[in-house]
Amino acid sequence: KQIPYIKKLADLLGVPSVEVPLYEADDIIGTLVKFARREGLEAVIVSGDKDFAQLIEEHVVLFDTMKDVRYDSAKVTEKWGVPPERFLDYLAIVGDASDNVPGVKGVGEKGAIKLLEQFTSLEDIYANIDKIEGKSVKQKLIDAKEVAFLSRKLVTIVTDVEVSQNLEDYHLRPFKRDELRLLLQELNFKTFEKNLLGDVGAESGQHTNFEMSAAEARASSPAPSPMSSIATAHIATPVNVKHVNVQLTEIQMNLFNLQKWLDYGEPLWGYADDRAVYLHKGSEIIVFEGDWKTLGPVTDKIKVQWQGFDLKNFWHKIGARNPEILWDSQLAAYALKAGDASDFSKILFREIGDTLPEFASPTQIMMAQLTLQATLQEKMKDQNCESVYRELDLPLPQILLSMEDKGIRIDRELLAGQSIDLAKDIAALEKEIHTIAGGPFNVASPKQLGVVLFEKLGLEAGKKTKTGYSTDTDVLQGLDHPIAKLVLQFRELSKLKSTYVDALPEMIAEDGRVHTRLHQALTTTGRLSSNHPNLQNIPIRTARGQLVRKAFIADEGKKLLSVDYSQIE
């Protein structure tokens, strides 16, 4: 009985849903993961089902919301003792009682891990059945050969279900607020209605700062906009919050009509969520219909004076390349108090003590923007920090946008060579560690390493965690044993390879450059920070780390210039 409601709710929330007859949800999820990777996207599988571990690879993670744990390849290996590429074979051996998958009777998790450390796959195990130590395990495998391969087939997630190959079909859509509110009321979900959409106070006549009752909105609605003949007008909501006193009407508009609506050099608010781009001036909020990236060139040409929160991120969304700036609440909040100012909701609560509902409407967001602006302007006057904001902070976003668009060139071939060299050195270290340990084990697994160090080799254990012995850097540095030094070297080279040498080429765009994002309003020190990739954290202390820096190169005929004004901030 719940399923029809769930489907309806998804539709009203603008969340795409996919159904394919004769296939389980697991198979559709597996197919969408592969589709996402072909499109160059990150994929997050939200589930507590361990079967999805077989799909984990670079840029694919499994997020268990019940335990608040994200499983990447290393985490899968740490949790189950085998990497994702061997997880199907692991399940084929151990089985899964919850799904009636028999597996190999009498061979448990430890036995399966040991077999898959020695052999690479189920086929490899049976091809080398005579090499298996222990007559009992060998016989159990022989007796259950057919069942083992059947078990693997049963747990294999299908990844080629026929689904839409159009990425647009999977984008979030604007949700249907009025219908959503009616459904929540039908289900008597009062708290959900309030948290998601805001408390309209229809019964009490009261309202929050960013929502009024529908009756009040209709009663004070202004005359229809002249644009309503070419667009759909929504209910207008009057605003009377602290310093703000305007009335807003939401209108849907395409690029052609938007160009008529805009004037040269005028102030314009811009903001966006995952579903749409919104523009505001006067009493109207435009919900833009069309390709977001077409907005930037148009607004650049007529020199729109932008206002908003985190405008640099907004400019990226609309494809702006040479924008003008008038006001940015994020930078004003940062001028008042240095620290993480990336979250609009947190800044709103910090500065005015109010919050937005989870699914705030464009009108609610705009009301909050205007209220925050008025509050920040007053506070900056009181704290005498307007000159810092105007002269230092406000001119910088356009420069950072230009730097991000330009990017920095990477020598892909140089990194490829380093990756091969690192792989050889890591393999040699692993072999040496296994020799000292007296047998193979997963050196990257803290759990297995702890057992080797403190049980098998009998070294003095330090602090213990919930999952076993601690093997962090401090513990390893305190051990007087040659294996500890080798493990530290193994970790250093592995991190260098995975975090930089292998990761940087994945981020190279079609122009041969990486395009980091620079954050102006994040650190408490006033310095910039960057991510994807973090270009301020490229290794330099070790010789191997310095080699990574050589991969950052200039175009032919140009040079990289290193300039450092000490303590300029």
CSV table of C-alpha atoms in Angstrom, one decimal, residues 65-527:
chain,number,residue,atom,x,y,z
A,65,THR,CA,23.2,5.9,5.8
A,66,MET,CA,22.2,3.7,8.8
A,67,LYS,CA,25.9,3.5,10.0
A,68,ASP,CA,27.0,6.8,8.4
A,69,VAL,CA,29.9,5.0,6.6
A,70,ARG,CA,31.2,5.5,3.0
A,71,TYR,CA,32.9,2.5,1.5
A,72,ASP,CA,35.5,3.1,-1.2
A,73,SER,CA,37.9,0.3,-2.4
A,74,ALA,CA,40.2,0.6,0.7
A,75,LYS,CA,37.2,0.6,3.1
A,76,VAL,CA,35.7,-2.5,1.4
A,77,THR,CA,39.1,-4.3,1.8
A,78,GLU,CA,39.3,-3.2,5.4
A,79,LYS,CA,35.7,-4.3,6.2
A,80,TRP,CA,35.5,-7.7,4.3
A,81,GLY,CA,39.2,-8.6,3.8
A,82,VAL,CA,39.0,-8.6,-0.1
A,83,PRO,CA,39.0,-5.8,-2.7
A,84,PRO,CA,35.8,-5.0,-4.7
A,85,GLU,CA,37.1,-6.8,-7.8
A,86,ARG,CA,37.2,-10.1,-5.8
A,87,PHE,CA,34.0,-9.5,-3.8
A,88,LEU,CA,31.8,-11.6,-6.1
A,89,ASP,CA,34.1,-14.6,-5.6
A,90,TYR,CA,34.1,-13.9,-1.9
A,91,LEU,CA,30.3,-14.0,-1.8
A,92,ALA,CA,30.3,-17.2,-4.0
A,93,ILE,CA,32.3,-19.0,-1.3
A,94,VAL,CA,30.7,-17.6,1.9
A,95,GLY,CA,27.2,-17.4,0.6
A,96,ASP,CA,24.4,-15.2,1.9
A,97,ALA,CA,21.7,-16.7,4.1
A,98,SER,CA,19.5,-13.6,3.8
A,99,ASP,CA,19.3,-14.0,0.1
A,100,ASN,CA,19.3,-17.8,0.1
A,101,VAL,CA,22.7,-18.0,-1.6
A,102,PRO,CA,24.3,-21.3,-0.4
A,103,GLY,CA,28.0,-20.7,-1.1
A,104,VAL,CA,30.5,-23.4,-0.2
A,105,LYS,CA,29.3,-25.2,2.9
A,106,GLY,CA,31.9,-25.3,5.7
A,107,VAL,CA,34.1,-22.5,4.3
A,108,GLY,CA,33.6,-19.2,6.2
A,109,GLU,CA,34.8,-15.7,5.8
A,110,LYS,CA,38.4,-16.3,7.0
A,111,GLY,CA,38.7,-19.3,4.7
A,112,ALA,CA,37.4,-17.3,1.7
A,113,ILE,CA,39.8,-14.4,2.4
A,114,LYS,CA,42.8,-16.8,2.7
A,115,LEU,CA,41.8,-18.5,-0.6
A,116,LEU,CA,41.4,-15.2,-2.4
A,117,GLU,CA,44.7,-13.9,-1.1
A,118,GLN,CA,46.4,-17.0,-2.6
A,119,PHE,CA,44.4,-17.1,-5.8
A,120,THR,CA,42.9,-14.3,-7.9
A,121,SER,CA,39.4,-15.7,-8.6
A,122,LEU,CA,37.0,-18.6,-8.3
A,123,GLU,CA,38.3,-19.9,-11.6
A,124,ASP,CA,41.8,-19.6,-10.4
A,125,ILE,CA,41.0,-21.5,-7.2
A,126,TYR,CA,39.5,-24.5,-9.1
A,127,ALA,CA,42.3,-24.4,-11.7
A,128,ASN,CA,44.8,-24.8,-8.8
A,129,ILE,CA,42.7,-27.0,-6.6
A,130,ASP,CA,45.6,-29.4,-6.0
A,131,LYS,CA,47.7,-26.6,-4.5
A,132,ILE,CA,45.2,-25.9,-1.8
A,133,GLU,CA,46.5,-26.7,1.7
A,134,GLY,CA,44.1,-28.6,4.0
A,135,LYS,CA,42.3,-31.7,2.7
A,136,SER,CA,39.1,-30.7,4.4
A,137,VAL,CA,38.8,-27.3,2.6
A,138,LYS,CA,40.0,-28.9,-0.7
A,139,GLN,CA,37.2,-31.5,-0.5
A,140,LYS,CA,34.5,-29.0,0.4
A,141,LEU,CA,35.4,-26.9,-2.6
A,142,ILE,CA,35.4,-30.0,-4.9
A,143,ASP,CA,32.0,-31.1,-3.6
A,144,ALA,CA,30.5,-27.6,-4.0
A,145,LYS,CA,32.0,-26.5,-7.3
A,146,GLU,CA,28.7,-26.3,-9.2
A,147,VAL,CA,27.0,-24.6,-6.2
A,148,ALA,CA,29.9,-22.1,-5.9
A,149,PHE,CA,29.5,-20.9,-9.5
A,150,LEU,CA,25.7,-20.8,-9.2
A,151,SER,CA,26.1,-18.7,-6.0
A,152,ARG,CA,28.3,-16.2,-7.9
A,153,LYS,CA,25.7,-16.0,-10.6
A,154,LEU,CA,23.0,-15.3,-8.0
A,155,VAL,CA,24.9,-12.5,-6.3
A,156,THR,CA,26.1,-10.8,-9.6
A,157,ILE,CA,24.4,-7.5,-10.2
A,158,VAL,CA,23.2,-6.9,-13.7
A,159,THR,CA,24.7,-3.7,-15.2
A,160,ASP,CA,23.1,-3.7,-18.7
A,161,VAL,CA,19.4,-3.2,-18.1
A,162,GLU,CA,17.7,-1.1,-20.8
A,163,VAL,CA,17.3,2.3,-19.2
A,164,SER,CA,17.3,5.8,-20.7
A,165,GLN,CA,20.8,7.0,-21.9
A,166,ASN,CA,19.8,10.6,-21.7
A,167,LEU,CA,21.4,12.3,-18.7
A,168,GLU,CA,18.7,15.0,-18.7
A,169,ASP,CA,16.2,12.3,-17.7
A,170,TYR,CA,18.0,11.9,-14.3
A,171,HIS,CA,18.2,15.5,-13.4
A,172,LEU,CA,16.2,16.8,-10.4
A,173,ARG,CA,13.1,18.8,-11.5
A,174,PRO,CA,11.4,21.6,-9.6
A,175,PHE,CA,9.0,20.1,-7.1
A,176,LYS,CA,5.2,20.8,-7.1
A,177,ARG,CA,4.8,22.7,-3.9
A,178,ASP,CA,1.0,23.0,-3.8
A,179,GLU,CA,0.4,19.3,-4.6
A,180,LEU,CA,3.1,18.2,-2.3
A,181,ARG,CA,1.6,20.2,0.6
A,182,LEU,CA,-1.8,18.6,-0.1
A,183,LEU,CA,-0.3,15.1,-0.1
A,184,LEU,CA,1.5,15.7,3.2
A,185,GLN,CA,-1.7,17.0,4.7
A,186,GLU,CA,-3.6,13.9,3.4
A,187,LEU,CA,-1.0,11.7,5.1
A,188,ASN,CA,-1.2,13.9,8.3
A,189,PHE,CA,2.6,14.6,8.1
A,190,LYS,CA,2.4,17.9,9.9
A,191,THR,CA,6.0,18.0,11.1
A,192,PHE,CA,7.3,17.0,7.6
A,193,GLU,CA,5.2,19.7,6.0
A,194,LYS,CA,6.6,22.3,8.4
A,195,ASN,CA,10.2,21.2,8.1
A,196,LEU,CA,10.1,20.8,4.3
A,197,LEU,CA,8.0,23.6,3.1
A,198,GLY,CA,7.7,26.0,6.1
A,199,ASP,CA,4.9,26.6,8.6
A,200,VAL,CA,2.2,28.5,6.7
A,201,GLY,CA,0.2,28.9,9.8
A,202,ALA,CA,-3.2,28.7,8.0
A,203,GLU,CA,-5.0,27.9,11.2
A,204,SER,CA,-3.3,30.2,13.6
A,205,GLY,CA,-2.7,33.1,11.3
A,206,GLN,CA,0.9,33.2,12.3
A,207,HIS,CA,3.9,32.8,10.0
A,208,THR,CA,7.6,32.4,10.1
A,209,ASN,CA,10.0,35.1,8.7
A,210,PHE,CA,10.1,33.4,5.3
A,211,GLU,CA,6.5,32.1,4.8
A,212,MET,CA,3.0,33.5,4.9
A,213,SER,CA,-0.3,31.8,4.6
A,214,ALA,CA,-1.7,31.3,1.1
A,215,ALA,CA,-4.8,33.4,2.1
A,216,GLU,CA,-2.6,36.4,3.1
A,217,ALA,CA,-0.5,36.0,-0.1
A,218,ARG,CA,-3.6,36.0,-2.3
A,219,ALA,CA,-5.2,39.0,-0.4
A,220,SER,CA,-2.1,41.2,-1.0
A,221,SER,CA,-1.1,39.9,-4.4
A,222,PRO,CA,-0.1,42.7,-6.8
A,223,ALA,CA,-1.6,43.2,-10.2
A,224,PRO,CA,-0.6,40.6,-12.8
A,225,SER,CA,2.8,41.2,-14.3
A,226,PRO,CA,2.8,42.4,-17.9
A,227,MET,CA,5.0,39.3,-18.6
A,228,SER,CA,2.3,36.9,-17.5
A,229,SER,CA,1.0,36.8,-21.1
A,230,ILE,CA,4.2,35.0,-22.1
A,231,ALA,CA,5.0,33.1,-18.8
A,232,THR,CA,3.2,31.4,-15.9
A,233,ALA,CA,2.7,33.6,-12.9
A,234,HIS,CA,2.6,32.0,-9.4
A,235,ILE,CA,1.2,33.2,-6.1
A,236,ALA,CA,2.9,36.4,-5.0
A,237,THR,CA,4.1,36.5,-1.4
A,238,PRO,CA,4.6,39.9,0.3
A,239,VAL,CA,7.8,40.4,2.3
A,240,ASN,CA,8.0,42.3,5.5
A,241,VAL,CA,10.9,40.9,7.4
A,242,LYS,CA,13.0,43.2,9.6
A,243,HIS,CA,14.5,45.7,7.1
A,244,VAL,CA,12.8,44.2,4.0
A,245,ASN,CA,9.4,45.4,2.6
A,246,VAL,CA,8.8,44.2,-1.0
A,247,GLN,CA,6.3,41.9,-2.8
A,248,LEU,CA,7.6,39.1,-4.9
A,249,THR,CA,6.0,37.2,-7.8
A,250,GLU,CA,7.5,34.1,-9.3
A,251,ILE,CA,7.5,33.9,-13.1
A,252,GLN,CA,8.8,31.2,-15.5
A,253,MET,CA,10.7,32.7,-18.4
A,254,ASN,CA,12.9,31.5,-21.3
A,255,LEU,CA,16.1,33.2,-22.6
A,256,PHE,CA,14.3,35.0,-25.4
A,257,ASN,CA,11.8,36.8,-23.1
A,258,LEU,CA,14.5,37.2,-20.4
A,259,GLN,CA,16.6,39.4,-22.8
A,260,LYS,CA,13.6,41.8,-23.1
A,261,TRP,CA,13.3,41.8,-19.3
A,262,LEU,CA,16.9,42.7,-18.6
A,263,ASP,CA,18.3,46.2,-18.9
A,264,TYR,CA,21.9,47.3,-19.5
A,265,GLY,CA,24.0,47.6,-16.3
A,266,GLU,CA,21.1,47.0,-13.9
A,267,PRO,CA,21.5,45.3,-10.4
A,268,LEU,CA,20.3,41.7,-10.5
A,269,TRP,CA,20.1,39.0,-7.8
A,270,GLY,CA,21.1,35.5,-8.9
A,271,TYR,CA,20.9,32.2,-7.1
A,272,ALA,CA,20.4,28.5,-7.9
A,273,ASP,CA,19.7,25.1,-6.4
A,274,ASP,CA,20.0,21.7,-8.0
A,275,ARG,CA,16.8,22.2,-9.9
A,276,ALA,CA,16.7,25.7,-11.3
A,277,VAL,CA,18.4,29.1,-11.7
A,278,TYR,CA,16.5,32.1,-10.3
A,279,LEU,CA,16.9,35.8,-11.0
A,280,HIS,CA,15.4,38.7,-9.0
A,281,LYS,CA,14.8,42.4,-9.5
A,282,GLY,CA,12.0,44.6,-8.2
A,283,SER,CA,9.0,42.5,-7.4
A,284,GLU,CA,9.7,39.6,-9.7
A,285,ILE,CA,11.6,36.3,-9.4
A,286,ILE,CA,12.4,34.7,-12.7
A,287,VAL,CA,12.5,30.9,-12.7
A,288,PHE,CA,14.8,30.4,-15.8
A,289,GLU,CA,13.7,27.8,-18.4
A,290,GLY,CA,16.5,26.6,-20.6
A,291,ASP,CA,20.2,25.7,-20.6
A,292,TRP,CA,21.7,27.5,-17.6
A,293,LYS,CA,25.0,28.0,-19.5
A,294,THR,CA,23.3,30.4,-22.0
A,295,LEU,CA,22.7,32.9,-19.2
A,296,GLY,CA,26.3,33.9,-18.6
A,297,PRO,CA,27.2,35.2,-22.1
A,298,VAL,CA,24.0,37.3,-22.2
A,299,THR,CA,24.4,38.9,-18.7
A,300,ASP,CA,28.2,39.5,-19.4
A,301,LYS,CA,27.3,41.4,-22.6
A,302,ILE,CA,24.9,43.8,-20.9
A,303,LYS,CA,27.1,44.1,-17.8
A,304,VAL,CA,24.6,43.0,-15.2
A,305,GLN,CA,25.6,44.1,-11.7
A,306,TRP,CA,25.3,40.8,-9.8
A,307,GLN,CA,24.1,40.4,-6.2
A,308,GLY,CA,23.9,37.1,-4.3
A,309,PHE,CA,25.6,34.6,-2.0
A,310,ASP,CA,28.8,32.9,-3.3
A,311,LEU,CA,28.5,34.5,-6.7
A,312,LYS,CA,31.6,32.8,-8.1
A,313,ASN,CA,30.0,29.4,-7.8
A,314,PHE,CA,26.8,30.9,-9.4
A,315,TRP,CA,28.8,32.3,-12.3
A,316,HIS,CA,30.2,28.9,-13.0
A,317,LYS,CA,26.7,27.5,-13.2
A,318,ILE,CA,25.5,30.0,-15.7
A,319,GLY,CA,28.7,30.1,-17.8
A,320,ALA,CA,29.6,33.7,-17.0
A,321,ARG,CA,33.2,34.7,-18.0
A,322,ASN,CA,33.4,38.4,-17.4
A,323,PRO,CA,30.8,39.3,-14.8
A,324,GLU,CA,30.3,42.5,-12.8
A,325,ILE,CA,29.8,42.3,-9.0
A,326,LEU,CA,27.8,44.6,-6.7
A,327,TRP,CA,27.2,42.6,-3.6
A,328,ASP,CA,28.1,39.1,-2.2
A,329,SER,CA,26.7,38.2,1.2
A,330,GLN,CA,29.1,35.4,1.6
A,331,LEU,CA,32.1,37.8,1.4
A,332,ALA,CA,30.4,40.3,3.7
A,333,ALA,CA,29.8,37.6,6.3
A,334,TYR,CA,33.5,36.5,5.9
A,335,ALA,CA,34.6,40.1,6.4
A,336,LEU,CA,32.7,40.2,9.7
A,337,LYS,CA,34.0,36.8,10.9
A,338,ALA,CA,36.7,34.8,9.1
A,339,GLY,CA,35.9,31.1,8.9
A,340,ASP,CA,33.8,28.7,6.9
A,341,ALA,CA,31.1,30.9,5.2
A,342,SER,CA,30.2,28.4,2.5
A,343,ASP,CA,26.8,27.4,3.8
A,344,PHE,CA,24.0,30.0,3.3
A,345,SER,CA,21.7,28.4,5.9
A,346,LYS,CA,24.4,28.5,8.6
A,347,ILE,CA,25.3,32.1,7.8
A,348,LEU,CA,21.6,33.0,7.9
A,349,PHE,CA,21.2,31.4,11.3
A,350,ARG,CA,24.4,33.0,12.6
A,351,GLU,CA,23.5,36.5,11.6
A,352,ILE,CA,19.8,36.7,12.0
A,353,GLY,CA,18.9,33.6,14.1
A,354,ASP,CA,16.4,32.2,11.6
A,355,THR,CA,16.3,29.2,9.3
A,356,LEU,CA,14.8,28.2,6.0
A,357,PRO,CA,12.6,25.1,5.5
A,358,GLU,CA,14.4,22.2,3.8
A,359,PHE,CA,12.6,22.7,0.5
A,360,ALA,CA,12.5,26.5,0.5
A,361,SER,CA,10.7,28.1,-2.4
A,362,PRO,CA,12.5,30.7,-4.6
A,363,THR,CA,10.4,33.4,-2.8
A,364,GLN,CA,11.5,32.2,0.6
A,365,ILE,CA,15.1,32.1,-0.4
A,366,MET,CA,14.9,35.6,-1.9
A,367,MET,CA,13.3,37.0,1.2
A,368,ALA,CA,16.1,35.4,3.3
A,369,GLN,CA,18.7,36.9,0.9
A,370,LEU,CA,17.3,40.4,1.3
A,371,THR,CA,17.0,40.1,5.0
A,372,LEU,CA,20.6,38.8,5.3
A,373,GLN,CA,21.9,41.6,3.1
A,374,ALA,CA,20.3,44.3,5.2
A,375,THR,CA,21.6,42.7,8.5
A,376,LEU,CA,25.2,42.4,7.1
A,377,GLN,CA,25.3,46.0,5.9
A,378,GLU,CA,24.3,47.3,9.3
A,379,LYS,CA,26.8,45.0,11.1
A,380,MET,CA,29.7,46.0,8.8
A,381,LYS,CA,29.0,49.7,9.6
A,382,ASP,CA,29.0,48.9,13.3
A,383,GLN,CA,32.3,46.9,13.1
A,384,ASN,CA,33.9,49.3,10.6
A,385,CYS,CA,35.0,46.6,8.1
A,386,GLU,CA,33.3,48.0,5.0
A,387,SER,CA,36.6,49.1,3.5
A,388,VAL,CA,38.1,45.6,3.8
A,389,TYR,CA,35.0,44.1,2.2
A,390,ARG,CA,34.8,46.7,-0.7
A,391,GLU,CA,38.5,47.1,-1.5
A,392,LEU,CA,40.0,43.7,-0.8
A,393,ASP,CA,37.2,41.0,-0.8
A,394,LEU,CA,34.7,42.2,-3.4
A,395,PRO,CA,37.1,42.7,-6.4
A,396,LEU,CA,38.6,39.1,-6.0
A,397,PRO,CA,35.9,36.7,-7.2
A,398,GLN,CA,36.1,37.8,-10.8
A,399,ILE,CA,39.9,37.2,-10.7
A,400,LEU,CA,39.5,33.7,-9.1
A,401,LEU,CA,36.8,32.8,-11.7
A,402,SER,CA,39.3,33.7,-14.4
A,403,MET,CA,42.1,31.6,-12.8
A,404,GLU,CA,39.7,28.6,-12.4
A,405,ASP,CA,38.6,28.9,-16.0
A,406,LYS,CA,42.2,29.1,-17.2
A,407,GLY,CA,43.5,26.2,-15.1
A,408,ILE,CA,47.0,24.8,-15.0
A,409,ARG,CA,48.6,22.4,-17.5
A,410,ILE,CA,49.6,18.9,-16.4
A,411,ASP,CA,52.2,16.6,-18.0
A,412,ARG,CA,50.1,13.4,-18.2
A,413,GLU,CA,53.0,11.3,-19.6
A,414,LEU,CA,55.3,12.3,-16.8
A,415,LEU,CA,52.7,11.2,-14.2
A,416,ALA,CA,52.1,7.9,-16.1
A,417,GLY,CA,55.8,7.1,-15.8
A,418,GLN,CA,55.9,8.0,-12.1
A,419,SER,CA,52.8,5.7,-11.6
A,420,ILE,CA,54.6,2.7,-13.1
A,421,ASP,CA,57.7,3.4,-11.0
A,422,LEU,CA,55.7,3.8,-7.8
A,423,ALA,CA,53.8,0.6,-8.5
A,424,LYS,CA,57.1,-1.3,-8.8
A,425,ASP,CA,58.4,0.2,-5.6
A,426,ILE,CA,55.2,-0.5,-3.7
A,427,ALA,CA,55.1,-4.1,-4.9
A,428,ALA,CA,58.8,-4.6,-3.8
A,429,LEU,CA,58.0,-3.1,-0.3
A,430,GLU,CA,54.9,-5.4,0.0
A,431,LYS,CA,57.0,-8.4,-0.8
A,432,GLU,CA,59.6,-7.5,1.7
A,433,ILE,CA,56.9,-6.9,4.4
A,434,HIS,CA,55.4,-10.3,3.6
A,435,THR,CA,58.8,-11.9,4.0
A,436,ILE,CA,59.3,-10.4,7.5
A,437,ALA,CA,55.7,-11.2,8.4
A,438,GLY,CA,56.1,-14.8,7.4
A,439,GLY,CA,53.3,-14.8,4.9
A,440,PRO,CA,51.0,-12.8,2.7
A,441,PHE,CA,48.4,-10.4,4.0
A,442,ASN,CA,46.8,-7.1,2.9
A,443,VAL,CA,49.3,-4.4,4.1
A,444,ALA,CA,46.7,-1.7,3.3
A,445,SER,CA,44.2,-3.2,5.8
A,446,PRO,CA,44.8,-1.8,9.4
A,447,LYS,CA,42.9,-4.7,10.8
A,448,GLN,CA,45.1,-7.4,9.1
A,449,LEU,CA,48.2,-5.3,9.8
A,450,GLY,CA,47.3,-5.1,13.5
A,451,VAL,CA,47.0,-8.9,13.8
A,452,VAL,CA,50.4,-9.4,12.1
A,453,LEU,CA,52.2,-6.8,14.2
A,454,PHE,CA,50.7,-7.5,17.7
A,455,GLU,CA,49.7,-11.1,17.6
A,456,LYS,CA,51.9,-12.9,15.0
A,457,LEU,CA,55.1,-10.9,15.6
A,458,GLY,CA,54.3,-10.2,19.3
A,459,LEU,CA,55.1,-6.5,19.2
A,460,GLU,CA,53.9,-4.3,22.1
A,461,ALA,CA,50.5,-3.0,21.2
A,462,GLY,CA,49.6,0.7,21.7
A,463,LYS,CA,46.1,2.1,21.7
A,464,LYS,CA,43.2,-0.1,20.6
A,465,THR,CA,40.2,1.1,18.6
A,466,LYS,CA,36.7,-0.4,18.3
A,467,THR,CA,37.7,-2.4,15.2
A,468,GLY,CA,41.0,-3.7,16.6
A,469,TYR,CA,44.6,-2.5,17.1
A,470,SER,CA,45.6,1.0,16.2
A,471,THR,CA,48.2,1.1,13.4
A,472,ASP,CA,48.4,4.8,12.8
A,473,THR,CA,51.6,6.7,12.1
A,474,ASP,CA,52.4,7.5,15.7
A,475,VAL,CA,52.1,3.8,16.7
A,476,LEU,CA,54.2,2.6,13.8
A,477,GLN,CA,56.9,5.2,14.5
A,478,GLY,CA,57.1,4.0,18.1
A,479,LEU,CA,57.8,0.4,17.1
A,480,ASP,CA,61.4,-0.8,17.2
A,481,HIS,CA,61.1,-3.3,14.3
A,482,PRO,CA,62.1,-3.1,10.7
A,483,ILE,CA,58.6,-4.0,9.4
A,484,ALA,CA,57.2,-0.7,10.9
A,485,LYS,CA,59.5,1.4,8.8
A,486,LEU,CA,58.7,-0.5,5.7
A,487,VAL,CA,54.9,-0.1,6.3
A,488,LEU,CA,55.4,3.6,6.7
A,489,GLN,CA,57.2,3.7,3.4
A,490,PHE,CA,54.5,1.6,1.8
A,491,ARG,CA,51.8,4.0,3.0
A,492,GLU,CA,53.7,7.1,1.9
A,493,LEU,CA,54.2,5.7,-1.7
A,494,SER,CA,50.7,4.4,-1.8
A,495,LYS,CA,49.2,7.7,-0.9
A,496,LEU,CA,51.4,9.5,-3.3
A,497,LYS,CA,50.3,7.2,-6.1
A,498,SER,CA,46.6,7.2,-5.3
A,499,THR,CA,46.1,10.8,-4.2
A,500,TYR,CA,48.3,12.6,-6.7
A,501,VAL,CA,50.0,10.6,-9.4
A,502,ASP,CA,46.9,8.5,-10.4
A,503,ALA,CA,44.3,11.1,-9.3
A,504,LEU,CA,45.6,14.2,-11.1
A,505,PRO,CA,45.3,12.7,-14.7
A,506,GLU,CA,41.7,11.8,-13.9
A,507,MET,CA,41.0,15.5,-13.3
A,508,ILE,CA,42.6,16.8,-16.6
A,509,ALA,CA,40.0,18.4,-18.8
A,510,GLU,CA,39.9,18.3,-22.6
A,511,ASP,CA,42.2,21.4,-22.7
A,512,GLY,CA,45.0,19.4,-21.0
A,513,ARG,CA,44.6,21.4,-17.7
A,514,VAL,CA,43.2,20.8,-14.3
A,515,HIS,CA,40.7,23.4,-13.0
A,516,THR,CA,40.8,23.7,-9.3
A,517,ARG,CA,38.2,25.6,-7.3
A,518,LEU,CA,39.6,28.4,-5.1
A,519,HIS,CA,37.8,29.3,-1.9
A,520,GLN,CA,37.9,32.8,-0.7
A,521,ALA,CA,35.6,32.5,2.3
A,522,LEU,CA,36.6,29.3,4.1
A,523,THR,CA,39.8,29.5,6.2
A,524,THR,CA,40.0,31.3,9.6
A,525,THR,CA,43.4,32.8,8.6
A,526,GLY,CA,42.2,34.8,5.6
A,527,ARG,CA,44.1,32.7,3.2
